[in-house]
PDB file of C-alpha atoms in Angstrom:
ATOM      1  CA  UNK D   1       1.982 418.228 -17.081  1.00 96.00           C
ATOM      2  CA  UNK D   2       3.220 417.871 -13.608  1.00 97.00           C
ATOM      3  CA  UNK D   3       5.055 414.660 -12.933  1.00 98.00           C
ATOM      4  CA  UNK D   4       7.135 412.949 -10.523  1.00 98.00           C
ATOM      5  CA  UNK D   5       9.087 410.298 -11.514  1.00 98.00           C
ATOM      6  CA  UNK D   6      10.743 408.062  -8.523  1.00 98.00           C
ATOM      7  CA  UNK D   7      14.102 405.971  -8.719  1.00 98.00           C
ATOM      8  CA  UNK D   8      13.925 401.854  -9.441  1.00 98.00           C
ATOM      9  CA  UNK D   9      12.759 399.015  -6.816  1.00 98.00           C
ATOM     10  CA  UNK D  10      16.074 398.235  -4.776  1.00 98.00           C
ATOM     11  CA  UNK D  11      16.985 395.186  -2.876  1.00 98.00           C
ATOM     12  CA  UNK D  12      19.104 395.616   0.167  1.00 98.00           C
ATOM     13  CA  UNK D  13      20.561 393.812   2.966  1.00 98.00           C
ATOM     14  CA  UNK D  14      19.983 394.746   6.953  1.00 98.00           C
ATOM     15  CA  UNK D  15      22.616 397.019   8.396  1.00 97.00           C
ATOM     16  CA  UNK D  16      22.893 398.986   4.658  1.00 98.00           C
ATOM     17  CA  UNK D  17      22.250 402.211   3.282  1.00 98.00           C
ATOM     18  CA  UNK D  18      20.158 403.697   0.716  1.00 98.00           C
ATOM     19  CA  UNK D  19      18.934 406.322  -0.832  1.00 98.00           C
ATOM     20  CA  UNK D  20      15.717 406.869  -2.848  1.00 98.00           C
ATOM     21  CA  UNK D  21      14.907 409.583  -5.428  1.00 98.00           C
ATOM     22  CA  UNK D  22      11.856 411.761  -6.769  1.00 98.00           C
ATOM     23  CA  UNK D  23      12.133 413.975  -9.875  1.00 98.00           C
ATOM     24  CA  UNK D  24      10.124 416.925 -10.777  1.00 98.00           C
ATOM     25  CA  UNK D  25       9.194 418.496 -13.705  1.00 98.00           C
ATOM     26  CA  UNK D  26       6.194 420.347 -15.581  1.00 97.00           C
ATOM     27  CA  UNK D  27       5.792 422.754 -12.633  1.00 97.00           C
ATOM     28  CA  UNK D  28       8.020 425.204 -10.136  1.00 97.00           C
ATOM     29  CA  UNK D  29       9.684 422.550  -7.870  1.00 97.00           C
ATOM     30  CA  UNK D  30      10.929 425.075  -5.245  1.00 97.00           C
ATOM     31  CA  UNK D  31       7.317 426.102  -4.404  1.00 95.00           C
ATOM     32  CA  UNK D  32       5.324 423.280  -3.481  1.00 96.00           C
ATOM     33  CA  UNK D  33       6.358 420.907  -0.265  1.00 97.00           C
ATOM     34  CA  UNK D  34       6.961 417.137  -1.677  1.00 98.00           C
ATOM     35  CA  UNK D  35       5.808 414.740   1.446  1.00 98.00           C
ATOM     36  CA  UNK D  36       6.607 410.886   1.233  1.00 98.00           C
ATOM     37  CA  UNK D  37       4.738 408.040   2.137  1.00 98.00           C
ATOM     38  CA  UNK D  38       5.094 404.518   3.274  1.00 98.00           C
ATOM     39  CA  UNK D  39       2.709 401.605   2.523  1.00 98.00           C
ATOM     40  CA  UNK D  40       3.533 397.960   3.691  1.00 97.00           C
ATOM     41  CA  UNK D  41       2.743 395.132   1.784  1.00 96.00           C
ATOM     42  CA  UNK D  42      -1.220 394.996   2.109  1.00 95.00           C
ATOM     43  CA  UNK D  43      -1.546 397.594   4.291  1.00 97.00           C
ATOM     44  CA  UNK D  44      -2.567 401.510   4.698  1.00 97.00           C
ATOM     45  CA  UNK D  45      -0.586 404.543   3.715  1.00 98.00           C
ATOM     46  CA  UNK D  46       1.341 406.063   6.535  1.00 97.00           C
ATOM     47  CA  UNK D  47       2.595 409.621   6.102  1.00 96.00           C
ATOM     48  CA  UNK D  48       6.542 409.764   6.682  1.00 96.00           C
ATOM     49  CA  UNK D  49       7.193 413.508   6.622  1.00 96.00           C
ATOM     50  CA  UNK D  50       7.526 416.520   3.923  1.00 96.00           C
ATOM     51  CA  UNK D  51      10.228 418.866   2.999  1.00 97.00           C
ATOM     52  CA  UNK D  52      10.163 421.966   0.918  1.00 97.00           C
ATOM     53  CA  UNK D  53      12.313 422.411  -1.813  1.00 97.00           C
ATOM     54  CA  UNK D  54      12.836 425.853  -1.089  1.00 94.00           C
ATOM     55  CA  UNK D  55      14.626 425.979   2.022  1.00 95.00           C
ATOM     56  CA  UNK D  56      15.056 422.086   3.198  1.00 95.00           C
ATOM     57  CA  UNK D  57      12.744 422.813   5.591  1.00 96.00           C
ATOM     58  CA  UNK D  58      11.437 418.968   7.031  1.00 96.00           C
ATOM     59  CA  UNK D  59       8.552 418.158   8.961  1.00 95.00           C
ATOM     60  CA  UNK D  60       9.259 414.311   9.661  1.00 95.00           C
ATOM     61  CA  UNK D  61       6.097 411.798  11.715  1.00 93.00           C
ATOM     62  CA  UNK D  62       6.706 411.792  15.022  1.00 90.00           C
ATOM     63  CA  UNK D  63       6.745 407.995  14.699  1.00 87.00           C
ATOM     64  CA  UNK D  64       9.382 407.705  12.144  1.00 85.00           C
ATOM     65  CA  UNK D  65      12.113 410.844  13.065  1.00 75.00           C
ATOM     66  CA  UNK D  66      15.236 409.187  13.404  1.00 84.00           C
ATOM     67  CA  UNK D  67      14.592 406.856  11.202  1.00 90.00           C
ATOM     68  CA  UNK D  68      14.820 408.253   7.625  1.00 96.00           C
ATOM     69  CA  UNK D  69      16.499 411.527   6.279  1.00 97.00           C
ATOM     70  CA  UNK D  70      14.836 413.388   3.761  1.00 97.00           C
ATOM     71  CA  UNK D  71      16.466 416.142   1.662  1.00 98.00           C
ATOM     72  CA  UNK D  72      16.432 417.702  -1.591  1.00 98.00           C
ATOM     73  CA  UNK D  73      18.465 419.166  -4.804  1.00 97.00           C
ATOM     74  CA  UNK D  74      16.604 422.254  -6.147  1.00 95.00           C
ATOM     75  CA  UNK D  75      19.655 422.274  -9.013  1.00 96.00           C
ATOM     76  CA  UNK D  76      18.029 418.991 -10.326  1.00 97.00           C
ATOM     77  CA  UNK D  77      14.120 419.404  -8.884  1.00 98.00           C
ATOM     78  CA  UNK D  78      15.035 416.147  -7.140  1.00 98.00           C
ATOM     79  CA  UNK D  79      13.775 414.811  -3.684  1.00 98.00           C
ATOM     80  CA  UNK D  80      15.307 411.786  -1.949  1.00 98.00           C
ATOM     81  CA  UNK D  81      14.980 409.997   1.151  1.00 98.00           C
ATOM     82  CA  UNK D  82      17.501 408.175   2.889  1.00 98.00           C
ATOM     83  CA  UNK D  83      18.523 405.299   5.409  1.00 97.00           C
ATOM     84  CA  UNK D  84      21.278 404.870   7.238  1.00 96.00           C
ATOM     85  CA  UNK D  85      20.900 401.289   8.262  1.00 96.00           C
ATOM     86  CA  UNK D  86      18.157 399.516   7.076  1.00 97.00           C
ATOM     87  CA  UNK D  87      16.209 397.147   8.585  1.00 96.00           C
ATOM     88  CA  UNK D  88      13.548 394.693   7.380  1.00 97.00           C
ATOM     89  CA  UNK D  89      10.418 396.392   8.423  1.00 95.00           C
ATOM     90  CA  UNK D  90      11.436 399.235   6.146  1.00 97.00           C
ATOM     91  CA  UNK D  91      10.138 396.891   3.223  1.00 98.00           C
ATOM     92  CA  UNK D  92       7.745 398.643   1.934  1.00 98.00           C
ATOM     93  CA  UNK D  93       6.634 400.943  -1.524  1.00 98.00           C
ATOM     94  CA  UNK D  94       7.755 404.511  -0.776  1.00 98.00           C
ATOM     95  CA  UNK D  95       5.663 407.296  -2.371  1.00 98.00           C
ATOM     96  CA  UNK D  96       6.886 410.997  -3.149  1.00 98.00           C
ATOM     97  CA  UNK D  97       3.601 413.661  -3.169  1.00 98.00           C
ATOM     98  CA  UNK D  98       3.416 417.353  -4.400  1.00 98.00           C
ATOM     99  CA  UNK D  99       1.467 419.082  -1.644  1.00 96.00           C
ATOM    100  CA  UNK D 100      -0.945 421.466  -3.644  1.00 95.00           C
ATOM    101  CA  UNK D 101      -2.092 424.809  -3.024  1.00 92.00           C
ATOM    102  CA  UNK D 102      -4.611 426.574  -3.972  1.00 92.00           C
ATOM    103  CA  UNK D 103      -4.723 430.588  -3.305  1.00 91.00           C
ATOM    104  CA  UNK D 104      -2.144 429.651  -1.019  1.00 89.00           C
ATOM    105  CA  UNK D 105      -4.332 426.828   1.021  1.00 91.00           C
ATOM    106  CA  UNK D 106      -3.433 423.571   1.387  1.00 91.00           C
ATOM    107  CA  UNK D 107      -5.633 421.289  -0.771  1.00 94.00           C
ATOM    108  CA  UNK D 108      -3.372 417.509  -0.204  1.00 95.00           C
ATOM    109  CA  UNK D 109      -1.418 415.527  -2.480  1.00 97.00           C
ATOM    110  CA  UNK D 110      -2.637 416.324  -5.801  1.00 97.00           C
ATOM    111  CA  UNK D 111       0.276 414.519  -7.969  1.00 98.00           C
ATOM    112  CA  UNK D 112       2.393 410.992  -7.053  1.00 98.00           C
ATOM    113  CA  UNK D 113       5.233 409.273  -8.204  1.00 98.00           C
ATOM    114  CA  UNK D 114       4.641 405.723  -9.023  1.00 98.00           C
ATOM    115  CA  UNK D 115       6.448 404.005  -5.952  1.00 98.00           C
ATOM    116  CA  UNK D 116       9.512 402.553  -5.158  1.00 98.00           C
ATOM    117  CA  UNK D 117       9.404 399.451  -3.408  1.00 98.00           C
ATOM    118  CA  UNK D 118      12.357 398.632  -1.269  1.00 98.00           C
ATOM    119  CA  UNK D 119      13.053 395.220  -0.040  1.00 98.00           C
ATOM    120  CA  UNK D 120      15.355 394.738   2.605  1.00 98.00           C
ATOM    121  CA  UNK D 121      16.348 390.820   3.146  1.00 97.00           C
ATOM    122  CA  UNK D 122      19.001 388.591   4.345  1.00 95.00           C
TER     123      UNK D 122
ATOM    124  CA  UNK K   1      -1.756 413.633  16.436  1.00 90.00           C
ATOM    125  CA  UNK K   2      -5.192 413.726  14.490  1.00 95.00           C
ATOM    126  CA  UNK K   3      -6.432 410.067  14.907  1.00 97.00           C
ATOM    127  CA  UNK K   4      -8.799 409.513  11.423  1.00 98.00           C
ATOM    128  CA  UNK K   5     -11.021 406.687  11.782  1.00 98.00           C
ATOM    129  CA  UNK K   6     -13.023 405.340   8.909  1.00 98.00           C
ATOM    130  CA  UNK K   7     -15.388 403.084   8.704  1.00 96.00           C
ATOM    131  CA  UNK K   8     -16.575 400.346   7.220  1.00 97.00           C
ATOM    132  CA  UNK K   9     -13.349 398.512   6.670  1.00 98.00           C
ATOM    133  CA  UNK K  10     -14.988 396.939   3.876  1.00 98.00           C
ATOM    134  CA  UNK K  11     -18.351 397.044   1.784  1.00 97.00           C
ATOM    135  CA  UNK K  12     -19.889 395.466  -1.314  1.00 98.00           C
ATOM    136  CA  UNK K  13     -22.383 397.397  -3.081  1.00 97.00           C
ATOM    137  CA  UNK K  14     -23.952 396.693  -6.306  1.00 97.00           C
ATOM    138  CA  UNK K  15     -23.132 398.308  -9.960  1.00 98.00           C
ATOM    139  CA  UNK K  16     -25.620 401.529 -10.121  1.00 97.00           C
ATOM    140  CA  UNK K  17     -26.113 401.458  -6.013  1.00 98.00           C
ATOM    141  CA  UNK K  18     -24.484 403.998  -3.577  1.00 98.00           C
ATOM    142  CA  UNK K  19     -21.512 403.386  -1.601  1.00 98.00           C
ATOM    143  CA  UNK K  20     -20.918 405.624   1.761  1.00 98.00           C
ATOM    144  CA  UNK K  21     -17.743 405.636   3.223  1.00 98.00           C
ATOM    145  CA  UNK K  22     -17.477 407.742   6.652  1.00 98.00           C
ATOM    146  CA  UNK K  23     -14.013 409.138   8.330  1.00 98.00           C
ATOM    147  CA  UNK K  24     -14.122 410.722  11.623  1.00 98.00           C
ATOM    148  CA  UNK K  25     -10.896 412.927  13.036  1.00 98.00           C
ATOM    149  CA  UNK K  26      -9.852 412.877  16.531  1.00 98.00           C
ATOM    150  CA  UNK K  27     -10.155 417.371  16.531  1.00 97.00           C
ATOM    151  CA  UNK K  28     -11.657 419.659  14.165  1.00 98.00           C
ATOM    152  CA  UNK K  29      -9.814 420.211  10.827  1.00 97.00           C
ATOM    153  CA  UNK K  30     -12.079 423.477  10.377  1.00 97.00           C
ATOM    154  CA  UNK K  31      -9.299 426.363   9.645  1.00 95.00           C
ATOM    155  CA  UNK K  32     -11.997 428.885  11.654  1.00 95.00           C
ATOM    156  CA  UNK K  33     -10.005 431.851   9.379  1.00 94.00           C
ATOM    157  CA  UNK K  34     -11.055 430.392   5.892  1.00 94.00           C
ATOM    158  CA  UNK K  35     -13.975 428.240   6.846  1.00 95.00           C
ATOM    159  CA  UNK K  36     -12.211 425.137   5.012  1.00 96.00           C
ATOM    160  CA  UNK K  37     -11.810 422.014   6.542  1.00 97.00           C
ATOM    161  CA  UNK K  38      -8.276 420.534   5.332  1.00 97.00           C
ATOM    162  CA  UNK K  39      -9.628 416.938   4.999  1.00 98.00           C
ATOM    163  CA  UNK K  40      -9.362 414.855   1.612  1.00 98.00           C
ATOM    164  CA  UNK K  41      -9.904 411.715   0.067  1.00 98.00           C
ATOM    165  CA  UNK K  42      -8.141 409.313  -1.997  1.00 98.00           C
ATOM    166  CA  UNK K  43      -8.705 406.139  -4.418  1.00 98.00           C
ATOM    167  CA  UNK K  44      -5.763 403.607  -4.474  1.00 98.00           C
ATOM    168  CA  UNK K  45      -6.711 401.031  -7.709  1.00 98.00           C
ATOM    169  CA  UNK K  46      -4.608 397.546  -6.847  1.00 95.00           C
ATOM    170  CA  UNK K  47      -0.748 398.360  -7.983  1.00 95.00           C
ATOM    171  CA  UNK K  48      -1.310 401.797  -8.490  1.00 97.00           C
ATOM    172  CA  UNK K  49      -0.585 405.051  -6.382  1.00 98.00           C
ATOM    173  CA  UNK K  50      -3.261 407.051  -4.461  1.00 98.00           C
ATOM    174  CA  UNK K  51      -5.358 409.816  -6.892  1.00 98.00           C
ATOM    175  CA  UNK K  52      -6.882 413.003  -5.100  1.00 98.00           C
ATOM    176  CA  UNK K  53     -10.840 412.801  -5.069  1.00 98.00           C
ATOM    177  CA  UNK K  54     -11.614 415.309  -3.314  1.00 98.00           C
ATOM    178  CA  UNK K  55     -10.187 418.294  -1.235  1.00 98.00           C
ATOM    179  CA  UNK K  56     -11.040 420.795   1.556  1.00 98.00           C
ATOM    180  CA  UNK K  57     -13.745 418.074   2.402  1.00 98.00           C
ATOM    181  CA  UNK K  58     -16.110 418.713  -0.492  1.00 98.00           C
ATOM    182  CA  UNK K  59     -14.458 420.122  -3.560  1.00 98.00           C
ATOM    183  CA  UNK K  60     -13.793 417.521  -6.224  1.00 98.00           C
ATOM    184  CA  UNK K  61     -10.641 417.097  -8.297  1.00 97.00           C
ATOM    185  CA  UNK K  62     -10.523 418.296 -12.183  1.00 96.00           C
ATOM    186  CA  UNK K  63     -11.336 415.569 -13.552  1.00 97.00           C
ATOM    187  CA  UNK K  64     -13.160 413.359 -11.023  1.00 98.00           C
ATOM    188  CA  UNK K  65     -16.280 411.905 -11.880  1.00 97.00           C
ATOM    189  CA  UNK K  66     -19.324 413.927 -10.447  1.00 97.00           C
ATOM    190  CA  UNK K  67     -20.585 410.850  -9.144  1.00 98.00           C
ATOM    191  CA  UNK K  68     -18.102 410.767  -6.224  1.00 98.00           C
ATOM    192  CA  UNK K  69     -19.322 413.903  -3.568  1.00 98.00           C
ATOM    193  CA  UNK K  70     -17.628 414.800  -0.099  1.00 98.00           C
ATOM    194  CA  UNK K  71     -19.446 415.872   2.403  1.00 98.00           C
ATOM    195  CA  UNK K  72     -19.033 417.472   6.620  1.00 98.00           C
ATOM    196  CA  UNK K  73     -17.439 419.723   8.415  1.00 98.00           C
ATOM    197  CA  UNK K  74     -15.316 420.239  11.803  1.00 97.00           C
ATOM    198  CA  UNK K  75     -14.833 415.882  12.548  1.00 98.00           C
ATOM    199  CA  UNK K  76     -17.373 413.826  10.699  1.00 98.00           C
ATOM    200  CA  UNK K  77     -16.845 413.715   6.971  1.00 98.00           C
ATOM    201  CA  UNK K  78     -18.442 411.828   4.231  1.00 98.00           C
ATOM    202  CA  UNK K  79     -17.468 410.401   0.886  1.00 98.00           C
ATOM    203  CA  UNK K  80     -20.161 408.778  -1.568  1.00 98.00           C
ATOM    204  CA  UNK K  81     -20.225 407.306  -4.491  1.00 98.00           C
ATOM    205  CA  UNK K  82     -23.556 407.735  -5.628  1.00 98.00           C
ATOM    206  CA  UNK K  83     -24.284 405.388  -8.816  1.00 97.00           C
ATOM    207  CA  UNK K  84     -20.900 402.586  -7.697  1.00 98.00           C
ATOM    208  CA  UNK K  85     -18.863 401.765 -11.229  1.00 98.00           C
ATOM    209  CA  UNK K  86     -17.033 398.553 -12.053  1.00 97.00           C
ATOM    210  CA  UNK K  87     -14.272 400.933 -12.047  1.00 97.00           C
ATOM    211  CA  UNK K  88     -14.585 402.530  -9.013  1.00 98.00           C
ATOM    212  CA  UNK K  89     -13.212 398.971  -7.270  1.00 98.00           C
ATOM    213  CA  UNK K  90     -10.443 400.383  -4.997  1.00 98.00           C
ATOM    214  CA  UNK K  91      -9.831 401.308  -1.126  1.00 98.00           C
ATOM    215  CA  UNK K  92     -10.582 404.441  -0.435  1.00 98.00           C
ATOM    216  CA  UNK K  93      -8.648 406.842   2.295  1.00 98.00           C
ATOM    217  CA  UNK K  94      -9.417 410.008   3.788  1.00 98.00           C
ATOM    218  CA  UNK K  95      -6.296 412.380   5.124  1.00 98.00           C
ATOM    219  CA  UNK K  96      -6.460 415.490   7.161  1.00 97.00           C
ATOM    220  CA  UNK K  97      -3.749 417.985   6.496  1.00 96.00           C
ATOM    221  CA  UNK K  98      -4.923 420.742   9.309  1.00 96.00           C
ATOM    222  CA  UNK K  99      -1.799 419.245  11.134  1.00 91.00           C
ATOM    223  CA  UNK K 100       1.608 419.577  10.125  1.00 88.00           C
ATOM    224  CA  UNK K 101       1.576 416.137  11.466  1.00 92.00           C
ATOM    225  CA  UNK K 102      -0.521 414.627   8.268  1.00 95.00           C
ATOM    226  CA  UNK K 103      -2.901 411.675   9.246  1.00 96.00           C
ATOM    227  CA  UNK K 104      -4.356 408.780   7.208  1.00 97.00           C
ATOM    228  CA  UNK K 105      -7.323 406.980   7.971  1.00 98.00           C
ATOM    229  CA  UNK K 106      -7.067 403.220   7.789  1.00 98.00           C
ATOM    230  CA  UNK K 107      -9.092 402.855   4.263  1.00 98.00           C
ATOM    231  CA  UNK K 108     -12.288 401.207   3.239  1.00 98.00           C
ATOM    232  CA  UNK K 109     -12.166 398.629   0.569  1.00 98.00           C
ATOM    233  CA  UNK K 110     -15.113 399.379  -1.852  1.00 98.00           C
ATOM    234  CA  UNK K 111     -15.910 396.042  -3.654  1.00 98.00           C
ATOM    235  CA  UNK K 112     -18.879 395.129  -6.320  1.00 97.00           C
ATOM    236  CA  UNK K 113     -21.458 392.782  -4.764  1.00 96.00           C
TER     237      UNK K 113
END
C-alpha cells in the first residue's frame, strides 16, 4: 500500500525556521515526483512546487520561489520542505503528493499525506 | 500560468439528483501527441486531504464510485455526480497538470439541499 506519512503540527514564532517532513513507503520512492501543497485556513489548495526524488530536481510556483526550499533524502524515502524565516501568512496545512504515472503519463496526485499544519504566531 | 476557473462556487442538490460542476483552463491541456488532456479532479471531505476522482479528464480512479463521470476536452471540462450521496458532501477541485506550473481551480462546495 502506498503511503505517505507527514511530520507533526508545529507552532513557530516569526523570524524562525522549520522544516517539514514526508515519508514514503509501499512503492519505489526515487521514481515518482512528490509535489506539496498549501491550503489556508478555509481556503483552496495552492500548488507550491514538486521535486523528484531521483535527482533533486525542483520545479517551485512562480508565486512562492524564494520562499520555501524543498529537498529530499532518497536514503530514508523522505521529502521535506523548509523555511528560512517564517512569517505568519505561512500558517497554513502543508500537503506532500505522489505524482502518478501511468505508461509513463502524468495522471495527478494519486496518494497524500495527511497534512501538517503549521502555525506561525507571536 | 494555466488560470482554472470553476464554477459554481457553491450548489445544493438533493439526495438521488445530479450535481454538475464545470472548470474551464485559461489554454488547452490536450497533449496533441497522446490525445489526453492532463486535467483531474479532486474531493476534499471537511479535515481530510484531497482524493483523486478522476484523471486525464475522464478516467476514474480504482475505486471511485461510477456515479462520479468526467467529461471535455482541450479547456472546458466537466465533473458530475449523477445520483448526489449524503456522502459525497465535500468541495470539489479540478487541477491541470499539462504545465509544469500545476494549477488549481478555486473549488465548488457540493452541499445536500
Amino acid at each position: 500500500e502506498v503511503q505517505l506519512v507527514q511530520s507533526g503540527a508545529e507552532v513557530k514564532k516569526p523570524g524562525e525556521s522549520l522544516k517539514i517532513s514526508c515519508k514514503g513507503s509501499g512503492y519505489d520512492f526515487t521514481n515518482y515526483w512528490i509535489g506539496w501543497v498549501r491550503q489556508m485556513s478555509g481556503k483552496g489548495l495552492e500548488w507550491m512546487g514538486i521535486i523528484y526524488p531521483g535527482d533533486s530536481d525542483t520545479r517551485y510556483s512562480p508565486s512562492l520561489q524564494g520562499q520555501v526550499t524543498m529537498s529530499v533524502d532518497k536514503s530514508i524515502s523522505t521529502a521535506y520542505l523548509q523555511w528560512s524565516s517564517l512569517r505568519a501568512s505561512h500558517t497554513a496545512i502543508y500537503y506532500c503528493a505522489r505524482l502518478s504515472t501511468i505508461f509513463g503519463v502524468v495522471s495527478g496526485f494519486d496518494s497524500w499525506g495527511q497534512g501538517t499544519l503549521v502555525t506561525v504566531s507571536s | 500560468d494555466i488560470v482554472m476557473t470553476q464554477s459554481p462556487d457553491s450548489l445544493a442538490v438533493s439526495v438521488g439528483e445530479r450535481a454538475t460542476i464545470n472548470c474551464k483552463s485559461s489554454q488547452s491541456v490536450l497533449d496533441s501527441s497522446n490525445n489526453k488532456n492532463y486535467l483531474g479532479w479532486y474531493q476534499q471531505k471537511p479535515g481530510q486531504p484531497p482524493k483523486l476522482l478522476i484523471y486525464w479528464a475522464s478516467t476514474r480512479e480504482s475505486g471511485v464510485p461510477d456515479r462520479f463521470s468526467g467529461s471535455g476536452s482541450g479547456t472546458d471540462f466537466t465533473l458530475t455526480i449523477s445520483s448526489l450521496q449524503a456522502e459525497d458532501v465535500a468541495v470539489y477541485y479540478c487541477q491541470q497538470y499539462y504545465s509544469t506550473s500545476i494549477t488549481f481551480g478555486g473549488g465548488t462546495k457540493v452541499e445536500i439541499k
